[in-house]
Short mmCIF file of C-alpha atoms and ligand atoms in Angstrom, two decimals:
data_model
loop_
_atom_site.label_atom_id
_atom_site.label_comp_id
_atom_site.label_asym_id
_atom_site.label_seq_id
_atom_site.Cartn_x
_atom_site.Cartn_y
_atom_site.Cartn_z
CA MET A 94 102.65 -24.56 186.49
CA SER A 95 99.20 -25.90 185.95
CA GLU A 96 96.84 -25.64 188.90
CA LYS A 97 94.58 -28.27 187.47
CA GLU A 98 94.03 -31.57 189.23
CA ILE A 99 96.51 -34.26 188.24
CA VAL A 100 94.78 -37.24 186.70
CA VAL A 101 96.42 -40.43 185.45
CA SER A 102 95.09 -43.05 183.12
CA GLY A 103 96.77 -46.17 181.79
CA ILE A 104 95.80 -47.58 178.44
CA ARG A 105 96.24 -51.28 177.77
CA PRO A 106 98.04 -51.90 174.48
CA THR A 107 95.71 -54.68 173.45
CA GLY A 108 92.87 -54.75 171.00
CA ASN A 109 91.48 -52.03 168.80
CA LEU A 110 89.06 -49.29 169.68
CA HIS A 111 85.45 -49.92 168.74
CA LEU A 112 82.57 -47.49 168.42
CA GLY A 113 81.57 -48.23 172.00
CA ASN A 114 85.00 -47.09 173.22
CA TYR A 115 84.88 -44.10 170.91
CA PHE A 116 81.63 -42.76 172.32
CA GLY A 117 82.55 -43.87 175.84
CA ALA A 118 85.98 -43.76 177.42
CA VAL A 119 87.70 -42.02 174.53
CA LYS A 120 85.20 -39.19 174.37
CA ASN A 121 85.59 -38.74 178.11
CA PHE A 122 89.39 -38.70 177.82
CA ILE A 123 89.24 -35.98 175.18
CA LYS A 124 87.16 -33.83 177.48
CA MET A 125 89.21 -34.70 180.56
CA GLN A 126 92.48 -33.59 178.94
CA HIS A 127 91.14 -30.04 178.89
CA ASP A 128 89.60 -30.07 182.35
CA THR A 129 92.54 -31.59 184.20
CA ASN A 130 96.30 -31.98 184.14
CA ALA A 131 95.92 -35.29 182.37
CA HIS A 132 98.57 -38.00 182.07
CA PHE A 133 97.90 -40.85 179.67
CA PHE A 134 100.33 -43.65 179.21
CA ILE A 135 100.41 -46.89 177.27
CA ALA A 136 100.82 -49.63 179.87
CA ASP A 137 103.48 -51.60 178.03
CA TYR A 138 105.27 -52.84 181.16
CA HIS A 139 101.97 -54.24 182.35
CA SER A 140 101.39 -55.95 179.04
CA LEU A 141 104.47 -58.14 179.60
CA THR A 142 102.41 -60.11 182.11
CA THR A 143 100.91 -61.93 179.14
CA HIS A 144 104.27 -62.48 177.36
CA PRO A 145 103.83 -60.78 173.97
CA THR A 146 106.52 -61.35 171.33
CA PRO A 147 108.86 -58.37 170.82
CA ALA A 148 107.27 -57.60 167.46
CA ASP A 149 103.73 -57.77 168.83
CA LEU A 150 104.67 -55.59 171.78
CA HIS A 151 105.91 -52.80 169.56
CA ASN A 152 103.11 -53.02 167.01
CA ASN A 153 100.42 -53.11 169.67
CA VAL A 154 101.83 -50.05 171.41
CA ARG A 155 102.11 -48.21 168.13
CA GLN A 156 98.59 -49.16 167.11
CA VAL A 157 96.84 -48.02 170.32
CA LEU A 158 98.86 -44.86 170.34
CA ALA A 159 97.86 -44.10 166.74
CA GLU A 160 94.23 -44.86 167.52
CA TYR A 161 94.01 -42.60 170.57
CA LEU A 162 95.86 -39.78 168.82
CA ALA A 163 93.56 -40.10 165.81
CA CYS A 164 90.56 -39.82 168.12
CA GLY A 165 91.84 -36.57 169.54
CA LEU A 166 94.13 -37.17 172.48
CA ASP A 167 96.38 -34.16 172.12
CA PRO A 168 100.06 -34.39 173.06
CA GLU A 169 100.20 -30.60 173.28
CA VAL A 170 97.45 -30.60 175.89
CA ALA A 171 97.94 -33.82 177.85
CA THR A 172 101.07 -35.71 178.85
CA ILE A 173 101.06 -38.79 176.64
CA TYR A 174 103.88 -41.26 177.17
CA LEU A 175 104.90 -44.89 177.22
CA GLN A 176 105.07 -46.51 180.63
CA SER A 177 108.45 -48.06 179.76
CA ASP A 178 109.83 -44.60 178.94
CA LEU A 179 109.43 -43.69 182.59
CA PRO A 180 111.78 -46.04 184.48
CA GLU A 181 111.08 -44.04 187.63
CA THR A 182 107.79 -45.94 187.70
CA ALA A 183 109.73 -49.21 187.78
CA GLU A 184 111.83 -48.01 190.69
CA LEU A 185 108.81 -46.89 192.66
CA TYR A 186 107.21 -50.25 191.91
CA LEU A 187 110.24 -52.01 193.36
CA LEU A 188 110.09 -49.89 196.49
CA LEU A 189 106.34 -50.34 196.93
CA ASN A 190 106.71 -54.09 196.48
CA MET A 191 108.58 -54.25 199.78
CA ASN A 192 105.38 -53.24 201.54
CA ALA A 193 102.94 -55.24 199.47
CA TYR A 194 101.89 -58.53 200.98
CA LEU A 195 101.39 -61.86 199.32
CA GLY A 196 97.99 -62.43 200.90
CA GLU A 197 96.41 -59.21 199.75
CA LEU A 198 97.85 -59.57 196.25
CA GLU A 199 96.60 -63.13 195.94
CA ARG A 200 93.12 -62.03 196.98
CA THR A 201 92.82 -59.44 194.20
CA THR A 202 90.00 -60.31 191.82
CA SER A 203 91.94 -59.42 188.68
CA PHE A 204 94.81 -61.67 189.78
CA LYS A 205 92.48 -64.57 190.43
CA ASP A 206 90.83 -64.06 187.04
CA LYS A 207 94.14 -63.92 185.22
CA ALA A 208 95.52 -66.92 187.06
CA ARG A 209 92.47 -68.84 185.90
CA GLN A 210 92.79 -67.56 182.32
CA GLN A 211 96.50 -68.34 181.97
CA PRO A 212 97.29 -71.10 184.48
CA GLU A 213 100.51 -71.88 182.62
CA ASN A 214 101.81 -68.35 183.20
CA VAL A 215 100.99 -67.15 186.71
CA ASN A 216 104.02 -64.88 186.95
CA ALA A 217 105.07 -62.46 189.67
CA GLY A 218 104.21 -59.54 187.39
CA LEU A 219 100.60 -60.65 187.39
CA LEU A 220 100.62 -60.94 191.15
CA THR A 221 102.10 -57.49 191.62
CA TYR A 222 100.08 -55.86 188.84
CA PRO A 223 98.25 -53.59 191.33
CA VAL A 224 101.59 -52.46 192.80
CA LEU A 225 102.82 -51.31 189.40
CA MET A 226 99.48 -49.64 188.80
CA ALA A 227 99.80 -47.83 192.13
CA ALA A 228 103.29 -46.68 191.12
CA ASP A 229 101.89 -45.39 187.78
CA ILE A 230 99.47 -43.23 189.65
CA ILE A 231 101.30 -41.96 192.70
CA ILE A 232 104.56 -41.25 190.86
CA HIS A 233 102.70 -38.17 189.54
CA GLY A 234 100.98 -37.40 192.82
CA ALA A 235 97.70 -37.89 191.00
CA LYS A 236 94.50 -37.06 192.83
CA LYS A 237 92.20 -38.92 190.52
CA VAL A 238 92.01 -41.82 188.13
CA PRO A 239 89.20 -42.53 185.69
CA VAL A 240 88.35 -46.17 186.25
CA GLY A 241 85.75 -48.58 185.03
CA LYS A 242 84.13 -51.12 187.33
CA ASP A 243 86.83 -53.70 186.63
CA GLN A 244 89.58 -51.39 187.90
CA GLU A 245 87.97 -50.18 191.11
CA GLN A 246 89.71 -52.76 193.25
CA ASN A 247 93.10 -51.94 191.73
CA LEU A 248 92.55 -48.28 192.55
CA GLU A 249 91.61 -49.22 196.08
CA MET A 250 94.92 -51.09 196.32
CA ALA A 251 96.72 -47.99 195.07
CA ARG A 252 95.14 -46.03 197.89
CA LYS A 253 96.17 -48.70 200.34
CA PHE A 254 99.80 -48.68 199.18
CA ALA A 255 99.95 -44.87 199.27
CA LYS A 256 98.49 -44.78 202.75
CA ARG A 257 100.75 -47.57 203.95
CA PHE A 258 103.84 -45.76 202.72
CA ASN A 259 102.76 -42.60 204.51
CA ARG A 260 102.10 -44.48 207.72
CA MET A 261 105.23 -46.56 207.54
CA TYR A 262 107.49 -43.53 207.22
CA ASN A 263 105.30 -41.22 209.21
CA VAL A 264 104.93 -38.73 206.38
CA ASP A 265 102.07 -37.16 204.53
CA TYR A 266 103.68 -37.64 201.16
CA PHE A 267 101.53 -39.60 198.75
CA GLU A 268 98.09 -38.50 197.69
CA GLU A 269 95.45 -41.22 197.98
CA PRO A 270 93.97 -41.38 194.50
CA ILE A 271 90.21 -41.56 194.10
CA PRO A 272 88.01 -42.24 191.05
CA TYR A 273 87.61 -39.46 188.52
CA ASN A 274 83.98 -39.10 187.63
CA PHE A 275 83.09 -37.98 184.15
CA GLY A 276 80.34 -35.43 184.45
CA GLU A 277 77.75 -36.52 181.98
CA GLU A 278 76.25 -39.88 181.21
CA LEU A 279 77.21 -41.08 177.75
CA VAL A 280 75.20 -43.06 175.27
CA LYS A 281 76.07 -46.72 175.60
CA ILE A 282 76.71 -48.18 172.20
CA PRO A 283 75.02 -51.57 171.96
CA GLY A 284 76.49 -54.60 170.25
CA LEU A 285 75.36 -56.05 166.95
CA ASP A 286 74.31 -59.32 168.52
CA GLY A 287 71.35 -57.95 170.42
CA SER A 288 73.36 -57.52 173.62
CA GLY A 289 73.44 -54.40 175.71
CA LYS A 290 76.97 -53.25 175.14
CA MET A 291 79.51 -53.26 172.38
CA GLY A 292 82.59 -55.17 173.48
CA LYS A 293 85.88 -56.41 172.18
CA SER A 294 85.60 -60.06 172.92
CA GLU A 295 81.98 -60.73 172.19
CA GLY A 296 82.52 -60.44 168.47
CA ASN A 297 79.77 -57.86 168.30
CA GLY A 298 81.92 -54.82 167.80
CA LEU A 299 82.47 -52.33 165.02
CA PHE A 300 86.08 -51.24 165.16
CA LEU A 301 87.41 -47.86 164.10
CA ILE A 302 89.86 -49.62 161.79
CA ASP A 303 87.20 -51.77 160.09
CA ASP A 304 87.15 -51.22 156.34
CA ASP A 305 83.98 -50.76 154.30
CA LYS A 306 83.61 -54.40 153.41
CA THR A 307 83.99 -55.53 157.00
CA ILE A 308 81.46 -53.00 158.21
CA ARG A 309 78.91 -54.04 155.59
CA LYS A 310 79.39 -57.68 156.45
CA LYS A 311 79.05 -57.14 160.19
CA VAL A 312 75.99 -54.94 159.91
CA MET A 313 74.23 -57.24 157.47
CA LYS A 314 74.84 -60.10 159.91
CA ALA A 315 73.51 -58.15 162.90
CA LYS A 316 70.74 -59.85 164.77
CA THR A 317 67.16 -58.91 163.87
CA ASP A 318 63.76 -60.45 164.59
CA SER A 319 61.13 -61.43 162.05
CA GLY A 320 59.66 -57.94 161.96
CA PRO A 321 56.78 -56.06 163.59
CA THR A 322 53.39 -57.71 163.32
CA PHE A 323 51.20 -54.86 164.50
CA GLU A 324 51.43 -51.10 164.29
CA ASN A 325 53.46 -49.11 166.81
CA SER A 326 54.66 -52.21 168.61
CA GLU A 327 57.59 -52.01 170.95
CA LYS A 328 60.92 -52.81 169.33
CA PRO A 329 62.79 -55.85 170.60
CA GLN A 330 66.24 -55.18 172.04
CA GLU A 331 68.22 -56.05 168.92
CA ILE A 332 66.15 -53.65 166.79
CA LYS A 333 66.41 -50.92 169.41
CA ASN A 334 70.16 -51.42 169.26
CA LEU A 335 70.30 -50.80 165.53
CA PHE A 336 68.27 -47.63 165.99
CA THR A 337 70.61 -46.49 168.78
CA ILE A 338 73.54 -46.79 166.39
CA ALA A 339 71.56 -45.11 163.59
CA ASN A 340 70.79 -42.22 165.93
CA ILE A 341 74.50 -41.58 166.18
CA VAL A 342 75.68 -42.07 162.61
CA SER A 343 72.63 -41.46 160.39
CA SER A 344 70.70 -38.32 159.57
CA GLN A 345 67.50 -37.58 161.46
CA ASP A 346 65.56 -38.07 158.24
CA THR A 347 66.96 -41.54 157.79
CA VAL A 348 66.16 -42.52 161.35
CA LYS A 349 62.64 -41.14 161.02
CA PHE A 350 62.11 -42.93 157.71
CA PHE A 351 62.93 -46.33 159.17
CA ASP A 352 61.23 -45.62 162.46
CA ASP A 353 58.01 -44.77 160.60
CA ALA A 354 58.47 -47.88 158.48
CA TYR A 355 58.83 -49.94 161.65
CA ASN A 356 55.74 -48.41 163.16
CA ASN A 357 53.56 -49.10 160.13
CA CYS A 358 55.09 -52.55 159.67
CA SER A 359 56.56 -51.83 156.24
CA ILE A 360 60.17 -51.90 157.35
CA ARG A 361 62.60 -54.10 155.45
CA TYR A 362 65.51 -54.83 157.73
CA GLY A 363 67.78 -55.47 154.74
CA ASP A 364 67.27 -51.90 153.51
CA PHE A 365 67.68 -50.49 156.99
CA LYS A 366 70.94 -52.35 157.51
CA LYS A 367 72.28 -51.35 154.11
CA GLN A 368 71.68 -47.70 154.90
CA LEU A 369 73.06 -48.10 158.41
CA ALA A 370 76.24 -49.72 157.09
CA GLU A 371 76.80 -46.86 154.63
CA ASP A 372 76.30 -44.29 157.39
CA ILE A 373 78.72 -46.11 159.69
CA ILE A 374 81.23 -46.18 156.83
CA THR A 375 80.83 -42.43 156.30
CA PHE A 376 81.44 -41.89 159.99
CA ASN A 377 84.37 -44.30 160.24
CA THR A 378 86.33 -43.52 157.10
CA PRO A 379 88.02 -40.28 158.17
CA ILE A 380 88.99 -41.77 161.54
CA ARG A 381 90.28 -44.95 159.94
CA GLU A 382 92.36 -42.94 157.48
CA LYS A 383 93.73 -40.79 160.26
CA ILE A 384 94.73 -43.85 162.29
CA ALA A 385 96.57 -45.27 159.27
CA ALA A 386 98.31 -41.96 158.57
CA ILE A 387 99.47 -41.55 162.17
CA TYR A 388 100.52 -45.20 162.42
CA ALA A 389 102.71 -44.75 159.35
CA ASP A 390 104.23 -41.49 160.56
CA GLU A 391 107.23 -42.64 162.55
CA VAL A 392 108.67 -39.17 162.87
CA TYR A 393 105.49 -37.82 164.41
CA LEU A 394 105.04 -40.80 166.76
CA SER A 395 108.58 -40.58 167.97
CA LYS A 396 108.14 -36.86 168.60
CA VAL A 397 104.95 -37.49 170.58
CA VAL A 398 106.41 -40.12 172.89
CA LYS A 399 109.62 -38.19 173.40
CA MET A 400 107.78 -35.06 174.35
CA GLY A 401 105.48 -37.06 176.64
CA ALA A 402 108.36 -38.80 178.39
CA GLU A 403 110.14 -35.50 178.96
CA LYS A 404 107.05 -33.93 180.49
CA ALA A 405 106.32 -36.98 182.61
CA ARG A 406 109.85 -37.23 183.94
CA ILE A 407 109.90 -33.78 185.47
CA GLY A 408 107.55 -34.78 188.27
CA ALA A 409 108.58 -38.42 188.36
CA THR A 410 112.28 -37.78 189.04
CA LYS A 411 111.33 -35.41 191.82
CA THR A 412 109.07 -38.04 193.38
CA ILE A 413 111.77 -40.70 193.25
CA LYS A 414 114.35 -38.41 194.75
CA GLU A 415 112.06 -37.52 197.64
CA VAL A 416 110.92 -41.09 198.16
CA ARG A 417 114.52 -42.27 198.36
CA GLU A 418 115.21 -39.67 201.02
CA ILE A 419 112.11 -40.60 202.98
CA ILE A 420 113.04 -44.29 202.90
CA GLY A 421 116.51 -43.51 204.18
CA PHE A 422 118.79 -43.82 201.19
CA LYS A 423 121.47 -41.25 201.73
CA PRO A 424 124.26 -40.25 199.40
CA PHE A 425 127.76 -40.75 200.85
N1 LIG B 289 94.86 -51.73 184.76
C1 LIG B 289 94.37 -50.81 183.76
C2 LIG B 289 93.48 -51.56 182.77
O1 LIG B 289 93.55 -52.76 182.69
C3 LIG B 289 95.49 -50.15 183.02
C4 LIG B 289 96.35 -49.36 183.95
C5 LIG B 289 97.63 -49.63 184.31
C6 LIG B 289 95.97 -48.17 184.62
N2 LIG B 289 98.08 -48.67 185.15
C7 LIG B 289 97.09 -47.75 185.37
C8 LIG B 289 94.81 -47.41 184.64
C9 LIG B 289 97.06 -46.61 186.14
C10 LIG B 289 94.78 -46.27 185.43
C11 LIG B 289 95.91 -45.87 186.18
O2 LIG B 289 92.71 -50.94 182.09
#
């Protein structure tokens, strides 16, 4: 048995990974899988709150799975599974729901946001989203969860539900999960529109699956100013951003060449962007090809999720059995 701390992370099966994710969360996950007893799952039950079509549901799950595996999540190292392959989570969710109150669920920020975004579909799954998330975590007795700012409240709810269960049944059963802090600060990848951060929705992102043509088009369209007017002037944000990306994908010589050109006012942004696009393509191509290969490899994918589900179920069935006993279900 592993003595490492149990950590759980849910991955939303929506959208594609961009370079910002790659050098952010994904890089941290890759490291975390070695430092902890890591459980990663694709949150496909959760994704039903937005009513995907059956075909979209499957393709989205398959796509995120392929992308994370291509980036280096290792099914031999971590437990990687689909949320819907662990029905024990659904049972725990049902049980936790009995002690989750309408008022507190309605007050959750993510619920209020979602209700505003999809007023025509304010379903009970949305309302109880934090309960399912709590079940995801405590079913494994996880100590820690890596969470971004937007998930802090949901994790707080998970702690609340764990604590409430313990108090209600006068047991010290569930661990109260706290945030997992990644050791080092990572480089934030800026967007191509002059903004601080690469994102999915802002239309400023370079995705791992982008082909050469798309990358060239996006980079050539990236925001720039009219150029430096005096030597060694400070770079405006959008130019700094391009250099930040160049620092990651280009050679030091290339960065120095364009940095010098900026400083002596001879830089031609068109040339800089052309070079940057080619360097991004060089970086992206092997990952993009790997994603495509894994996505197409049904045998491998089915092996991965089967193995993950088997590993995940060992602890989960034990939890459910014990929880049932604690609650008072007794076999006749
Ligand atoms: N709510 C998380 C998100 O939107 C996904 C998620 C579901 C999750 N269950 C989880 C994350 C359990 C961590 C632990 O990103």
